[in-house]
Structure formats: structure tokens, C-alpha cells
Tab-separated table of C-alpha atoms and ligand atoms in Angstrom:
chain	number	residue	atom	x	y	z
S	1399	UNK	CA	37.015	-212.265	-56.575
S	1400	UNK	CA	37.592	-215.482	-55.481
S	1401	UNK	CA	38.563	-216.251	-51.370
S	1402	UNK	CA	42.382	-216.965	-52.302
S	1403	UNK	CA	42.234	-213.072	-54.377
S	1404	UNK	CA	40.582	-211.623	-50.992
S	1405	UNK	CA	43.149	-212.966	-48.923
S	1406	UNK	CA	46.177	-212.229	-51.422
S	1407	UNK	CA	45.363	-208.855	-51.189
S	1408	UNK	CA	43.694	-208.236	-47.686
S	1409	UNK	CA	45.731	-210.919	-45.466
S	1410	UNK	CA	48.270	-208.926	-44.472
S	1411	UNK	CA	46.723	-205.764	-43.599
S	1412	UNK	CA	44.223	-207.593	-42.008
S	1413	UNK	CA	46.935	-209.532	-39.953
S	1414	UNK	CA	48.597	-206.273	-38.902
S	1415	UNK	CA	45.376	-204.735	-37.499
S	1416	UNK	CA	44.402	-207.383	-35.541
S	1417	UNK	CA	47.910	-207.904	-33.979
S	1418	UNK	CA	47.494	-203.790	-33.275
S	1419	UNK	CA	44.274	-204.021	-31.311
S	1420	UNK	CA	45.782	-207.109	-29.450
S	1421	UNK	CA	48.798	-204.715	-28.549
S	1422	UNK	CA	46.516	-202.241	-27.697
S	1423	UNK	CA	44.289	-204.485	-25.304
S	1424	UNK	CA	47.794	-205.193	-23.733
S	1425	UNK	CA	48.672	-201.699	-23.382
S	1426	UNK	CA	45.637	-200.925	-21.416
S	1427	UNK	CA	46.037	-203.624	-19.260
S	1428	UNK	CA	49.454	-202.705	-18.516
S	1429	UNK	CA	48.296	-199.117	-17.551
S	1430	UNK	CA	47.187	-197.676	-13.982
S	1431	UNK	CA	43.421	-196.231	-13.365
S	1432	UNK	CA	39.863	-196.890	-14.413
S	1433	UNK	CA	39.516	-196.956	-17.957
S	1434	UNK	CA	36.469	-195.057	-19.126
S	1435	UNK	CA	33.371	-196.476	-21.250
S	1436	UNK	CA	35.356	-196.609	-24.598
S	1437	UNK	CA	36.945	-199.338	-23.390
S	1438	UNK	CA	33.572	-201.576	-22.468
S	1439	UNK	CA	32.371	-200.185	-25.777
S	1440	UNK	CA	35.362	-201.576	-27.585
S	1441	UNK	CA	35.436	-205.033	-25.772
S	1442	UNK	CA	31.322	-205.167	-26.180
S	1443	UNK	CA	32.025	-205.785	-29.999
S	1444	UNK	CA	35.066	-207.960	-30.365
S	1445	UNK	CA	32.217	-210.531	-30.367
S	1446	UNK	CA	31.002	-209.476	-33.020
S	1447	UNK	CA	34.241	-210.506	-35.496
S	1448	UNK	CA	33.470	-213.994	-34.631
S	1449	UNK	CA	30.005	-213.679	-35.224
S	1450	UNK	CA	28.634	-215.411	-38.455
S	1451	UNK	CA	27.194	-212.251	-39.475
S	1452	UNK	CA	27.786	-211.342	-42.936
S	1453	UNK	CA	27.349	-207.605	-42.286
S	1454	UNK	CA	30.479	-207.179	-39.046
S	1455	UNK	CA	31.259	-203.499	-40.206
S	1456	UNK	CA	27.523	-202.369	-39.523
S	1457	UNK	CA	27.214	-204.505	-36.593
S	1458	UNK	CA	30.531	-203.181	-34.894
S	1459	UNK	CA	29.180	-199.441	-36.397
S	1460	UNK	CA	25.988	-199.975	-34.273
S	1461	UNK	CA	27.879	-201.494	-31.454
S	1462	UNK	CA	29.414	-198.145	-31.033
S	1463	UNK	CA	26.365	-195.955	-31.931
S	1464	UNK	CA	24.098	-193.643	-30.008
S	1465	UNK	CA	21.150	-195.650	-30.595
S	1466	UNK	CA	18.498	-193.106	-28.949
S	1467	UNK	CA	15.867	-190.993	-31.112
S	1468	UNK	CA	15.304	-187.977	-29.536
S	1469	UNK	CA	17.333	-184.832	-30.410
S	1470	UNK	CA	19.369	-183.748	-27.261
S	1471	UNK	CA	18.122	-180.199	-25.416
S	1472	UNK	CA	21.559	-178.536	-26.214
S	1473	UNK	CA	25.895	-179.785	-26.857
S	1474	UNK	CA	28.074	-180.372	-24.171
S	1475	UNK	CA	31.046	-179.663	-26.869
S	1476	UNK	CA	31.185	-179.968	-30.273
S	1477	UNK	CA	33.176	-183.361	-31.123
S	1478	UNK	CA	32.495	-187.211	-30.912
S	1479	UNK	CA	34.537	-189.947	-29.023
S	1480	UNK	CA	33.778	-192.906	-31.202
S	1481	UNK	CA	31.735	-194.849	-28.283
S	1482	UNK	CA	28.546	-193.871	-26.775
S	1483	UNK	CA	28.701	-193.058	-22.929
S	1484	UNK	CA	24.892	-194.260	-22.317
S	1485	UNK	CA	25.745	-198.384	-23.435
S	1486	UNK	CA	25.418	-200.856	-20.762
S	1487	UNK	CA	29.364	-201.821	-19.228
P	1365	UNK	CA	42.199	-191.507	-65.223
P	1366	UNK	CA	39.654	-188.633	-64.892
P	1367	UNK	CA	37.766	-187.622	-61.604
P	1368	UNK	CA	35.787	-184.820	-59.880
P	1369	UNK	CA	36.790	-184.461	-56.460
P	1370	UNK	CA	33.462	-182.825	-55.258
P	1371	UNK	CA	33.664	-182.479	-51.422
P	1372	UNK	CA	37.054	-180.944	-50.776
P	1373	UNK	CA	37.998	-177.858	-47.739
P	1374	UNK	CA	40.784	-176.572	-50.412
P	1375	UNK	CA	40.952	-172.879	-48.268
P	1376	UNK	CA	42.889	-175.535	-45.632
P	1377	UNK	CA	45.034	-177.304	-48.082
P	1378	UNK	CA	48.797	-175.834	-49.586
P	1379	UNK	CA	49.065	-174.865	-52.503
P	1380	UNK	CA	50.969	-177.920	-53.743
P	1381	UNK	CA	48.040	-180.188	-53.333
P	1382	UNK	CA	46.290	-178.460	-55.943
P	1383	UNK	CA	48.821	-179.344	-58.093
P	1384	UNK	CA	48.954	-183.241	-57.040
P	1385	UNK	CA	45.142	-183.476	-57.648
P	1386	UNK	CA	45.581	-182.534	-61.013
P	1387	UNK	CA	48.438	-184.691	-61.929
P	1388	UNK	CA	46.232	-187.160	-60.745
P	1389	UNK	CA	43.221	-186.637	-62.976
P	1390	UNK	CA	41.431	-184.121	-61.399
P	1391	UNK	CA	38.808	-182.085	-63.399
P	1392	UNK	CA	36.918	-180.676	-60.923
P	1393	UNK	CA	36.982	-179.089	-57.215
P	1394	UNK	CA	33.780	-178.653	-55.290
P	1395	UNK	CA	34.040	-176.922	-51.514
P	1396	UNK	CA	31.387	-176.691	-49.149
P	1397	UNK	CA	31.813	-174.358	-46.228
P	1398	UNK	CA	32.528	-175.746	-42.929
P	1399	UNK	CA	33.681	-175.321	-39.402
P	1400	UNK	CA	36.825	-173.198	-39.282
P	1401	UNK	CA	38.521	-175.310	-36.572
P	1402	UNK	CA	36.953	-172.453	-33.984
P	1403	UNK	CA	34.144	-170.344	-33.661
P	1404	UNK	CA	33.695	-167.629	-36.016
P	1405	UNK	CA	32.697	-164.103	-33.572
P	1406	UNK	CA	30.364	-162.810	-35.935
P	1407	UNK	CA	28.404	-162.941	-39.131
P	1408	UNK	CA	31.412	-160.639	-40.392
P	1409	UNK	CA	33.865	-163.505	-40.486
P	1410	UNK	CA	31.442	-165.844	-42.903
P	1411	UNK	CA	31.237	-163.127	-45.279
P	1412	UNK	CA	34.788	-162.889	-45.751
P	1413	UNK	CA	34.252	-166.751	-45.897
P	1414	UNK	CA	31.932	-166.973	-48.398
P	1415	UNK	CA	33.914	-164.283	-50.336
P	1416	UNK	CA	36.836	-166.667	-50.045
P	1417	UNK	CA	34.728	-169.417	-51.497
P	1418	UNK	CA	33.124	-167.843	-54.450
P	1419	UNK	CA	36.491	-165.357	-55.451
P	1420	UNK	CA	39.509	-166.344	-54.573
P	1421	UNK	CA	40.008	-170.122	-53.934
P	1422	UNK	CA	38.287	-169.995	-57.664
P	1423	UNK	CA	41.328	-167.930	-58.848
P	1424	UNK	CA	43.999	-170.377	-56.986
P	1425	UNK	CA	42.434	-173.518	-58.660
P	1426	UNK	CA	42.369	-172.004	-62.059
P	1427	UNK	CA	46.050	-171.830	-61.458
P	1428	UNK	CA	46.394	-175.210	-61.888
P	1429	UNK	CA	43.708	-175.731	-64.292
P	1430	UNK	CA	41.424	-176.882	-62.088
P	1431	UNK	CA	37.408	-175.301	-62.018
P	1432	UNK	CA	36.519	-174.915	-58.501
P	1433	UNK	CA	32.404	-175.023	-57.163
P	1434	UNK	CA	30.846	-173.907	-53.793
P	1435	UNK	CA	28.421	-174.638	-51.549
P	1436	UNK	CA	27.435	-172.380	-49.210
P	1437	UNK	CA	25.705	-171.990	-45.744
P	1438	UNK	CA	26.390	-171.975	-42.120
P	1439	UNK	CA	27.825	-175.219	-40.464
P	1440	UNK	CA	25.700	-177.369	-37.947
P	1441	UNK	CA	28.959	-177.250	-35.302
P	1442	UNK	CA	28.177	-173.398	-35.208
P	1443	UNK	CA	24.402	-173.629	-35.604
P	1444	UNK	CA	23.903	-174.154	-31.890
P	1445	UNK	CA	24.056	-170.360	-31.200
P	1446	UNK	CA	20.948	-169.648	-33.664
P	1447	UNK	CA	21.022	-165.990	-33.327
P	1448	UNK	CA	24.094	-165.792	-34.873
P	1449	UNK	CA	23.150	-169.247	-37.212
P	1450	UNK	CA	19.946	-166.621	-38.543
P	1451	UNK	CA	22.653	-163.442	-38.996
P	1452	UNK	CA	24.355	-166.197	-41.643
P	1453	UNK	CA	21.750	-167.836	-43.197
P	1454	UNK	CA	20.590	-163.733	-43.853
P	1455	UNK	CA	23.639	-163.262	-46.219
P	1456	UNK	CA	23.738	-166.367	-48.362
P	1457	UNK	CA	21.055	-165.041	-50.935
P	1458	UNK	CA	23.401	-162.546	-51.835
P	1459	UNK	CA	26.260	-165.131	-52.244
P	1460	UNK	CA	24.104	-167.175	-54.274
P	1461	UNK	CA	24.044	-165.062	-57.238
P	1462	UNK	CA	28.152	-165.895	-57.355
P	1463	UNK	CA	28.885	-167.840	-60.821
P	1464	UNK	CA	30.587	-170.901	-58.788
P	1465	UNK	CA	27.667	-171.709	-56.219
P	1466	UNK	CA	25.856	-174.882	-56.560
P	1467	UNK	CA	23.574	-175.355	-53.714
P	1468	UNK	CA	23.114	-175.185	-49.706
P	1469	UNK	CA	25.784	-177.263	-48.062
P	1470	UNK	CA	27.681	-178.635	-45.837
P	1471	UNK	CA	24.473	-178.289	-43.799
P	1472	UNK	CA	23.274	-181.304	-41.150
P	1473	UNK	CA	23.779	-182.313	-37.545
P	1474	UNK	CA	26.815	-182.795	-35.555
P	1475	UNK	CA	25.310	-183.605	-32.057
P	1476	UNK	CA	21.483	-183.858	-32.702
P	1477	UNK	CA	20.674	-181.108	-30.535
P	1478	UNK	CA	17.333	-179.525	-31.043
P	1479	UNK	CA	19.127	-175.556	-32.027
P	1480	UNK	CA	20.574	-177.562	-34.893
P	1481	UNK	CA	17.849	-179.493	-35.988
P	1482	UNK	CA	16.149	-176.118	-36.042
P	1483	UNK	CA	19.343	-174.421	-38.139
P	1484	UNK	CA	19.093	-177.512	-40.889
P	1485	UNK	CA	15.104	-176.807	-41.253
P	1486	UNK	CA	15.988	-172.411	-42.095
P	1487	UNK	CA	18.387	-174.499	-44.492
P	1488	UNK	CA	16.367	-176.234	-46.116
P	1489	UNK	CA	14.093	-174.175	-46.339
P	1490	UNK	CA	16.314	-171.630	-48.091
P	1491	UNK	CA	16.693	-174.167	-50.373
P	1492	UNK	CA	13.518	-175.041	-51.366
P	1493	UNK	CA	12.603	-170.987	-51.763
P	1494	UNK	CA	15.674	-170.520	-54.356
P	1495	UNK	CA	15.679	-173.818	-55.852
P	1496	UNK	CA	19.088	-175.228	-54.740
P	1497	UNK	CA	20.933	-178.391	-54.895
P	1498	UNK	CA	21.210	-179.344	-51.485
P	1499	UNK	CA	24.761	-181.203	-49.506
P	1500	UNK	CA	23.869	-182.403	-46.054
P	1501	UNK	CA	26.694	-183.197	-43.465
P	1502	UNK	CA	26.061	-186.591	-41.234
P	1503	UNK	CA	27.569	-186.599	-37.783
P	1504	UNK	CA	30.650	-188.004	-36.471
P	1505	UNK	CA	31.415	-191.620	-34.890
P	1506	UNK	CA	28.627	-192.618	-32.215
P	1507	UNK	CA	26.357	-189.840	-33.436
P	1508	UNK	CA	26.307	-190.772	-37.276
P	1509	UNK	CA	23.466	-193.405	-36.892
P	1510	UNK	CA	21.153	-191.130	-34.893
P	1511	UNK	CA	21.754	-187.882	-36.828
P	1512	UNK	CA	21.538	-189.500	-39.986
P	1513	UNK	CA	18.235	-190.937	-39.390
P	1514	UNK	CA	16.917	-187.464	-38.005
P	1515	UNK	CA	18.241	-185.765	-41.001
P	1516	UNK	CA	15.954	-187.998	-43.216
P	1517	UNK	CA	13.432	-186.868	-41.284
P	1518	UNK	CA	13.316	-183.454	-41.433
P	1519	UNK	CA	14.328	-183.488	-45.287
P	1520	UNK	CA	10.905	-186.173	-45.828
P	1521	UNK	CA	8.537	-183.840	-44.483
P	1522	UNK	CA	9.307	-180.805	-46.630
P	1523	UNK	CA	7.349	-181.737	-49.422
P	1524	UNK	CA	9.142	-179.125	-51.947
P	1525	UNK	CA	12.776	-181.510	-50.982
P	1526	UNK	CA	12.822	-183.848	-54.137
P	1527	UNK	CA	15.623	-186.392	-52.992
P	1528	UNK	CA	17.471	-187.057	-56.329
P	1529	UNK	CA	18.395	-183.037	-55.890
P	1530	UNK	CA	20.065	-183.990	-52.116
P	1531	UNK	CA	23.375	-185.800	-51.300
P	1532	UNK	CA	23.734	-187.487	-47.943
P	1533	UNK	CA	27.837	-187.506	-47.127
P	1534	UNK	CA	29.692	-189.098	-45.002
P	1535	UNK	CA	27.934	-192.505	-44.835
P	1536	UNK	CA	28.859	-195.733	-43.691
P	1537	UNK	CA	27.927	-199.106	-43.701
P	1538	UNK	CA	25.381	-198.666	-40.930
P	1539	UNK	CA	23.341	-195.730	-43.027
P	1540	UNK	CA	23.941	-195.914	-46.351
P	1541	UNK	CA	21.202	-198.163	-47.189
P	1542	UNK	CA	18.856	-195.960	-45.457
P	1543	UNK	CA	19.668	-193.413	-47.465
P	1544	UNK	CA	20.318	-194.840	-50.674
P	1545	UNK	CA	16.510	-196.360	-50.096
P	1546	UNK	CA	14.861	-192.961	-49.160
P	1547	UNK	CA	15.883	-191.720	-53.020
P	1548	UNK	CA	18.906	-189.633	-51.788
P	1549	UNK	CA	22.399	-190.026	-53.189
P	1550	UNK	CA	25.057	-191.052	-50.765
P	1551	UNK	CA	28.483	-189.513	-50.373
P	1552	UNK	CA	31.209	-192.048	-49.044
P	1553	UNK	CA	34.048	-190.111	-47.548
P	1554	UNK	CA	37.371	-191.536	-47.290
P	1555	UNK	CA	39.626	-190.484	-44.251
P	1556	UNK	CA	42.732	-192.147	-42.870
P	1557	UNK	CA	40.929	-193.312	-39.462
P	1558	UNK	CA	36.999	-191.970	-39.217
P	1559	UNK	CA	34.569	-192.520	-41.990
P	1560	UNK	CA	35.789	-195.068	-44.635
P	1561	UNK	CA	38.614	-196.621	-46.182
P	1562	UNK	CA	39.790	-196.974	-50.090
P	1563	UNK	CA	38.506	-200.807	-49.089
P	1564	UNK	CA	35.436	-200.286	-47.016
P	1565	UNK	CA	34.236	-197.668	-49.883
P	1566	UNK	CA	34.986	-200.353	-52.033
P	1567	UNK	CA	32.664	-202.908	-50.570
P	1568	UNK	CA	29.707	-200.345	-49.828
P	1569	UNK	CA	30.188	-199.885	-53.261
P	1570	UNK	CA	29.776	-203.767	-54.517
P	1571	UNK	CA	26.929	-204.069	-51.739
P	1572	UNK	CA	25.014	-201.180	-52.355
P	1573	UNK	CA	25.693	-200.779	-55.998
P	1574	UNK	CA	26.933	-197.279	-57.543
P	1575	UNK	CA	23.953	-195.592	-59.040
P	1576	UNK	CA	23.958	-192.607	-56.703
P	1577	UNK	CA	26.882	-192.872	-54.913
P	1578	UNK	CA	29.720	-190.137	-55.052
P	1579	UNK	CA	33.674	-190.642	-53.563
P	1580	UNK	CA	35.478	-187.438	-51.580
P	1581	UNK	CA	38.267	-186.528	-49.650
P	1582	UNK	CA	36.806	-184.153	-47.917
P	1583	UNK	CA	40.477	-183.184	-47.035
P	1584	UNK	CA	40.680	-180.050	-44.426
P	1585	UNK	CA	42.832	-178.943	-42.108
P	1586	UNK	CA	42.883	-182.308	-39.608
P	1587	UNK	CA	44.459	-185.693	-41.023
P	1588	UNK	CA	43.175	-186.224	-44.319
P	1589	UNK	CA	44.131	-187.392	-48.036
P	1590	UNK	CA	43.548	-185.272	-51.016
P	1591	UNK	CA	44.364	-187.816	-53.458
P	1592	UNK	CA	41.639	-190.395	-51.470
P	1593	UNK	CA	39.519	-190.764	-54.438
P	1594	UNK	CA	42.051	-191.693	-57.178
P	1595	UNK	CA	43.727	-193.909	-54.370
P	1596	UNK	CA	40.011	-195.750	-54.005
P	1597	UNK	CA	39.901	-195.959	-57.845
P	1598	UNK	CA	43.170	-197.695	-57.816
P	1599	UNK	CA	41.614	-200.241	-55.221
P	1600	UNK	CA	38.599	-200.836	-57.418
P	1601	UNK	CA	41.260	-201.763	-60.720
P	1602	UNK	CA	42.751	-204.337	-58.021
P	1603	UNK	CA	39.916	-206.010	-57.392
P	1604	UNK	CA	39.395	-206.333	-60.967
P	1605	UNK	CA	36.625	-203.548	-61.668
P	1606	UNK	CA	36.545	-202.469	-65.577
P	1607	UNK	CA	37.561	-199.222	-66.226
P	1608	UNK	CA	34.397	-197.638	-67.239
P	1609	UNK	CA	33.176	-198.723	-63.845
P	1610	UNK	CA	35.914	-197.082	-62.267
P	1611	UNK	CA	35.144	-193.591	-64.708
P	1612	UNK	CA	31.392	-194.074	-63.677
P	1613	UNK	CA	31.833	-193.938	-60.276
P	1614	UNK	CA	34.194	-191.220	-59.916
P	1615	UNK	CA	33.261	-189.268	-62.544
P	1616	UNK	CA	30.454	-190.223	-64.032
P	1617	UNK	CA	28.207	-190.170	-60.376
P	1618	UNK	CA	29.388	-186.915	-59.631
P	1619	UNK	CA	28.855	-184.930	-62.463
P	1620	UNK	CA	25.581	-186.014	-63.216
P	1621	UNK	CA	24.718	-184.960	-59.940
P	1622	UNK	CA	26.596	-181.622	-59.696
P	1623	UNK	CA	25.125	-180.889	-63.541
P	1624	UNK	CA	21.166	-180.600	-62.209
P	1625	UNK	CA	22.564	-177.034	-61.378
P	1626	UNK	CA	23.511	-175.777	-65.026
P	1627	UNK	CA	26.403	-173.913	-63.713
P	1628	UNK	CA	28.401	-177.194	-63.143
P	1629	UNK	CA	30.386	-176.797	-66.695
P	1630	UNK	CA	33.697	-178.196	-66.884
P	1631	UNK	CA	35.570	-178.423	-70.237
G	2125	ZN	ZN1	33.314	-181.290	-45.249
């Protein structure tokens, strides 16, 4: 596909997604309290978007991933958050 | 259009979605047992499962013309308590001898804790002792990266695992090279907010290329599409993919995997 066929048929949904995590953004700010570290975790890769980086989905994948090695001694819970607590805020 | 939907938690899905899968070109249901939602009390509760799996979600598919495969074994979200994980993993031999089981599966890692590491290696090697296809479960969000790469581990250093016999689900753009470059096939799973999209799939697709790479739903009982795949093959037309790439990928990929075990027939 050419850049003009990307953007005929991405544009928009792309448009509407970013102007949803601006509204989000807002909507935390507008909020009381501490936000926890999904919020760091989220703002840590915005960067990343205007990054020259051909690959942005991995890099914003990785941006939110546990990147430790060892397995853990046991669960605290069974489900996942979509940030990792241990990154630096 | 034609497609195999081969990753698909039907025993959570209405009856009408059987129905819609077929209009849209289904040919094929495969359903690996998974995590109920809650905790299971006892080893009594997955046999009635795995009877479920291999008797009568068969019969309800067949309703609408539709064959319907299983995979069997115990989940890694209940693998944690691995006296009860050992009770489960007793029973599937039996199960195995059922004429719609293809393999071990969804088995894998959810948190990366050492109990389930220790659940995926019985698993495999079950497996390996009664020569079965194998379907391995990735973790969710923050843990996919990690568990993924542990996963490959364990599978690499039992020599009797021969990796064109394995699919890797659930990958995305962070992990399905490594997976696609151990030898495994990759399973792209397409959900309306974790996982992929119809145009994320796409592009792993163009990236990656599609020689061992399958589409599912993977619809259950949280939000999730059961029409995902023929929605994805629509995307692929728009960006002007031929046809018979379309057919290769969503057909093509999966039943030349799913056919290693000869019981895979579909008419
Ligand atoms: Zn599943």
C-alpha cells in the first residue's frame, strides 16, 4: 500500500484514539488522589510514538512489560494490570 | 470464504454464535480447556469438563454443521495448587482416547510462578509420553514477554518437543519473532482490547510473514468476538491481499497444523 492507502483507511481511527488517550490524560488530571504506577507506566511510553522507531508497537509492548527473568516464588492473584509495578516512576 | 476457527471457549458462547460462525465460513471449531472464570474444588469438576469437551459441545456444533476438536489439560491459572494440578493431569490419558482430542492444551504460564512452571513441565511431559500435538497459553499484558520467553525454555530442553508439533498463542509484536525463530508456530489472537487487533494481526502478519502463523478468537465468557477471524480476513482483502493469501492464512495454516494429528478430518 502506498502512504495515501494507509492513511485513507487508518486516519480516522487513528485520529479518534489519540484524541481518547488525550481525554483520558485530562480525566486523570481532573481527578482527586495519587494515581498508581499505571499511570507513570503509561506516560513512560508516549515517547515512544514520536520516536523514529519503526517497530512503536513492540517498543510501547516492552515499555509496559515485566522485563525480569526469574520465575516468581508463588501468585499474589491470578490476573494482569497491563503495567508492571517494579518500572522506575 | 472458508476458515477454521481453531482456538475457540464455545462451552461459554450461546448457542446462536454457532450459527453466525458458520454463516460466516466456518469449517471447523477447535476448544482448548481453560480457566472456568473460578476455581474448580476438585478434580471431579474437570472430569465433567473434559466430558463436556469431548461429548457434548461435539453434539451442539454438529448442529450447525460444524466439526468441533479438543484439547485437553489443566490450565496454568489453576496450576498453582499442584496437588490438585497432579489429580488432573492423572485423568487426561483416559480422555485422550476420545475421537475429538488433538493434543495437550491450553497449557503455559499466567504469572511465571515456579508451581506453574513446574505444572507446564508434567504437561509436557505427558505429551511427549503419548505423542501429542501440543497448544501452549502465553500470559497476559505485562507478563506476556517474560512468560513467553520462559515457556521457550522449558519446551527447548525436552529433547523429545519437536517445535513444528507446538503452537505458541497469544503473541504479539514483542514475542512473535522469538517464537516464530525457535521453529514454533505462532497463534495471533484477536480480542477487542488485550492481545491484537484485525489491524495489528494484519501487520505481524506482513512483518513476520504467514508460514506458521494461525488467527483465533479465542472467544469465552469475558469481551470477545467470535467472528474475529473472518473480520481480520476482511482487513487483509482491504489492504489488497489476494484471496488465496487470505484462504492460506486462515485456512490453509491451520489445518495443516491441526492435520499432524490424523484425527483432524473435516469434509
Ligand atoms: Zn483460550
Amino acid at each position: 500500500m502506498t502512504r495515501d492507502q494507509v492513511l485513507d483507511l487508518y486516519f480516522m481511527d487513528a485520529r479518534c484514539k489519540l484524541i481518547e488517550l488525550a481525554a483520558f490524560l485530562d480525566r486523570v488530571d481532573r481527578s482527586e488522589g495519587e494515581a498508581d504506577f499505571r499511570l507513570a507506566a503509561l506516560r513512560n511510553a508516549l515517547p515512544l510514538l514520536a520516536s523514529p522507531n519503526a517497530e512503536r508497537a513492540k517498543a510501547v509492548l516492552m515499555a509496559l512489560s515485566d522485563p525480569t527473568v526469574d520465575p516468581i516464588p508463588a501468585a499474589f492473584g491470578k490476573g494482569a494490570c497491563g503495567a508492571w509495578p517494579g518500572a522506575p516512576r | 470464504m472458508r476458515y477454521i476457527e481453531p482456538h475457540a471457549h464455545m462451552v461459554s458462547r450461546i448457542t446462536d454464535d454457532y450459527e453466525a460462525m458458520r454463516l460466516a465460513g466456518c469449517e471447523a471449531i477447535c476448544e482448548p480447556a481453560f480457566w472456568a472464570g473460578f476455581d474448580r474444588s476438585s478434580v471431579d469438576g474437570f472430569y465433567d469438563y473434559f466430558c463436556q469437551l469431548t461429548d457434548y459441545e461435539p453434539k451442539r456444533a454438529a448442529k450447525f454443521g460444524l466439526p468441533h476438536f479438543s484439547w485437553l489439560c489443566i490450565n496454568p491459572k489453576e496450576s498453582e495448587d499442584m496437588g490438585l494440578a497432579r489429580d488432573v493431569l492423572g485423568i487426561i490419558p483416559e480422555f485422550l482416547k476420545r475421537s475429538n482430542v488433538l493434543g495437550i492444551g491450553e497449557i503455559g504460564l499466567n504469572k511465571n510462578t515456579r508451581n506453574e512452571i513446574t505444572i507446564l513441565e508434567e504437561h509436557i511431559d505427558l505429551a511427549a509420553k503419548y505423542d501429542q500435538l501440543i497448544l501452549v497459553h502465553t500470559p497476559h499484558l505485562e507478563d506476556k514477554f517474560k512468560g513467553t520467553r520462559l515457556i521457550l525454555d522449558v519446551l527447548r530442553a525436552d529433547s523429545r518437543i519437536h517445535p513444528g508439533r507446538v503452537i505458541i498463542d497469544h503473541v504479539e509484536e514483542h514475542t512473535v519473532e522469538m517464537v516464530l525463530e525457535a521453529g514454533f508456530w505462532a497463534g495471533i489472537t484477536l480480542y477487542p482490547e488485550s492481545k491484537a487487533t484485525p489491524a495489528r494481526a494484519v501487520d505481524m502478519v506482513e512483518r513476520a510473514g504467514m508460514k506458521n502463523i494461525w488467527l483465533n478468537c479465542a472467544c469465552d465468557w469475558g469481551r470477545s468476538e467470535p467472528l474475529a477471524v473472518p473480520r481480520t480476513a476482511i482487513e487483509m482483502g482491504r489492504r489488497g491481499h489476494s484471496k488465496e493469501a487470505v484462504d492460506a492464512l486462515v485456512f490453509g495454516n491451520p489445518v495443516r497444523f491441526l492435520s499432524q494429528n490424523p484425527r483432524f478430518q473435516i469434509s
